[in-house]
Short mmCIF file of C-alpha atoms and ligand atoms in Angstrom, two decimals:
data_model
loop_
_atom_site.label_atom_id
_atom_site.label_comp_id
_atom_site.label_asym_id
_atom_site.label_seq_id
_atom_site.Cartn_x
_atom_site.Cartn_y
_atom_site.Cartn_z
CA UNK A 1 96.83 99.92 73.13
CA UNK A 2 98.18 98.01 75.80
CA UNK A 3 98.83 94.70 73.20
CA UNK A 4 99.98 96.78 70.28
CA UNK A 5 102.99 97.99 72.41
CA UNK A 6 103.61 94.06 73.38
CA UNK A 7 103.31 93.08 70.11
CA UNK A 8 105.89 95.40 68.51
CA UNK A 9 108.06 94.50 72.09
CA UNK A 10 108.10 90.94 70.85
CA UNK A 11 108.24 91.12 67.45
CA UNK A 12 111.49 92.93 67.78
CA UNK A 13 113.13 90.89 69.75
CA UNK A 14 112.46 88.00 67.78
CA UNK A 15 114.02 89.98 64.76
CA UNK A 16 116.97 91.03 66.82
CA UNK A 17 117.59 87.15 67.34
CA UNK A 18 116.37 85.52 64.50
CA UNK A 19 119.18 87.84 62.59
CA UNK A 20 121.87 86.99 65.39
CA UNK A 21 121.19 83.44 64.17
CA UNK A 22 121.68 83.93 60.50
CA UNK A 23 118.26 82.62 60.38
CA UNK A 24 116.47 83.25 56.53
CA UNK A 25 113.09 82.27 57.95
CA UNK A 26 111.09 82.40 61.25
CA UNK A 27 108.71 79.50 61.45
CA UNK A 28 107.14 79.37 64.84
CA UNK A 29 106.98 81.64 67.92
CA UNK A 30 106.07 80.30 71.15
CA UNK A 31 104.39 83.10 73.55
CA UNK A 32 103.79 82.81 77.06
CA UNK A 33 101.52 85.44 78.63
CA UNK A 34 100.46 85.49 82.47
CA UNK A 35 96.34 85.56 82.92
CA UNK A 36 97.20 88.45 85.08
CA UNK A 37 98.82 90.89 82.47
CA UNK A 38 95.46 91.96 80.88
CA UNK A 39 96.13 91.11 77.69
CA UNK A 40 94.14 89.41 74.75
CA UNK A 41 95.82 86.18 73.70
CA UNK A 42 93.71 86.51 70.51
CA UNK A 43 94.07 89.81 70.12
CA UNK A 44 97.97 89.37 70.57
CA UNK A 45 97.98 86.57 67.71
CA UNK A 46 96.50 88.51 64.99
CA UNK A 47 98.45 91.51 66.27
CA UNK A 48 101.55 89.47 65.97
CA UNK A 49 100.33 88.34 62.60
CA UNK A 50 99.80 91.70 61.08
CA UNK A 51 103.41 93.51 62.37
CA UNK A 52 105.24 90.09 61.29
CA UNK A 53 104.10 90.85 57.51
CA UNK A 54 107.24 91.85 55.34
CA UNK A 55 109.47 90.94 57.69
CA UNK A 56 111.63 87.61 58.36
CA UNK A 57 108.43 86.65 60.60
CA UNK A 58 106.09 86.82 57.44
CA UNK A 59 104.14 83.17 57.80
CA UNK A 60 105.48 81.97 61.00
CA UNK A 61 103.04 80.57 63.64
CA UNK A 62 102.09 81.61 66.61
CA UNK A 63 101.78 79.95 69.42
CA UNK A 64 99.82 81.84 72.80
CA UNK A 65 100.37 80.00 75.88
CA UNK A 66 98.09 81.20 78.68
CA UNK A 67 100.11 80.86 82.32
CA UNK A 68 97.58 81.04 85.03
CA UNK A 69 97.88 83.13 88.11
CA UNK A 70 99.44 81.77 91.21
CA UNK A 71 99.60 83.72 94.64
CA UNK A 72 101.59 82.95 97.70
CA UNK A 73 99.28 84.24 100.91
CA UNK A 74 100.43 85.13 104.30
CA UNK A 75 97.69 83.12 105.27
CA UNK A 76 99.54 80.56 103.83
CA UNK A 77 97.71 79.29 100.66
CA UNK A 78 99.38 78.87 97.58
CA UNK A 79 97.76 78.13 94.43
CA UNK A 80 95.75 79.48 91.88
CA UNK A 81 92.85 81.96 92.32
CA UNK A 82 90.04 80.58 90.54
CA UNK A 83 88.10 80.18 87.67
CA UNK A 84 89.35 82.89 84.99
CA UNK A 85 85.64 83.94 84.51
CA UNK A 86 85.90 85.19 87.55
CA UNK A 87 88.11 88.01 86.61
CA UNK A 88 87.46 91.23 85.54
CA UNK A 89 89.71 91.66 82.37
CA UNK A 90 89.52 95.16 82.76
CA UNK A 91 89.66 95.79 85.87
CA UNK A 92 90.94 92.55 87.69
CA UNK A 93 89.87 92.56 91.34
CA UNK A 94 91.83 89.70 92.91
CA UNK A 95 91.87 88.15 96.07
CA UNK A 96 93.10 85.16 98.30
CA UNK A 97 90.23 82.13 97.67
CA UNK A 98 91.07 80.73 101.11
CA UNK A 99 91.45 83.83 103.62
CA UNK A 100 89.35 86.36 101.37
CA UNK A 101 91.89 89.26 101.28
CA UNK A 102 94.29 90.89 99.33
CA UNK A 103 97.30 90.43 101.47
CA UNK A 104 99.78 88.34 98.72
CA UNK A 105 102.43 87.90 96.68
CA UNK A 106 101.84 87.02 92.63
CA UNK A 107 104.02 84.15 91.70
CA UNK A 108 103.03 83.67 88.79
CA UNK A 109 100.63 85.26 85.95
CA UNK A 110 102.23 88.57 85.26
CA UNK A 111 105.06 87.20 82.42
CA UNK A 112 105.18 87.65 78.88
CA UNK A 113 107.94 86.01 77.55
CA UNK A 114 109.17 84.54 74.29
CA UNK A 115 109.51 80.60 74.99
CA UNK A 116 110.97 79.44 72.10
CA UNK A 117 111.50 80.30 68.18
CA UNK A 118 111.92 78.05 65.58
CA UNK A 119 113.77 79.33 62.73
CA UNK A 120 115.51 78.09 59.54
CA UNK A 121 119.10 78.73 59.22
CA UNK A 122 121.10 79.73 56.38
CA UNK A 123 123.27 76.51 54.64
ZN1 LIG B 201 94.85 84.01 102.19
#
């Protein structure tokens, strides 16, 4: 499953730099997650939830930010690409809302990244 693997992804890394820290507690993740990636924001929260338990994460919040998509056309419109009911989760089927077509570059939408992480350091 395609948010099990991201899940782990990030859970390790936090772990890898939560201990670089000294850090004796992880109280809040911050997530961000492109609308393009295909992947469950809710689904990615109680995933987190579940792999965080007996580890240093155990308790810590998490915190999903959606980005939206953003394309650059050769057209020349830049911007977002709509209402995200529009999109196919599955099977997204993009395309420019000005010219129609398929001809452009994804600016945005397609990150997962840890934003931030709060942790509490050793005295
Ligand atoms: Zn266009």
């Amino acid at each position: 499953m395609h948010e099990l693997s991201m899940a782990d992804a990030i859970i390790k890394t936090v772990i890898d730099s939560a201990e670089k820290n000294n850090a004796i507690e992880v109280l809040e993740v911050t997530i961000e997650i492109g609308e393009l990636t295909l992947l469950n924001p809710e689904q990615i929260k109680f995933i987190l939830e579940v792999l965080s338990e007996d580890t240093i994460l155990e308790g810590a919040k998490f915190n999903i930010e959606v980005i939206p998509a953003k394309i650059e056309c050769s057209c020349g419109y830049k911007g977002g690409i709509g209402s995200n009911d529009e999109l196919d989760h599955y099977n997204p089927i993009i395309s420019c809302p000005s010219c129609g077509r398929g001809n452009f570059k994804i600016i945005d939408g397609r990150e997962c990244n840890i934003k931030n992480i709060k942790i509490e350091q050793e005295e």
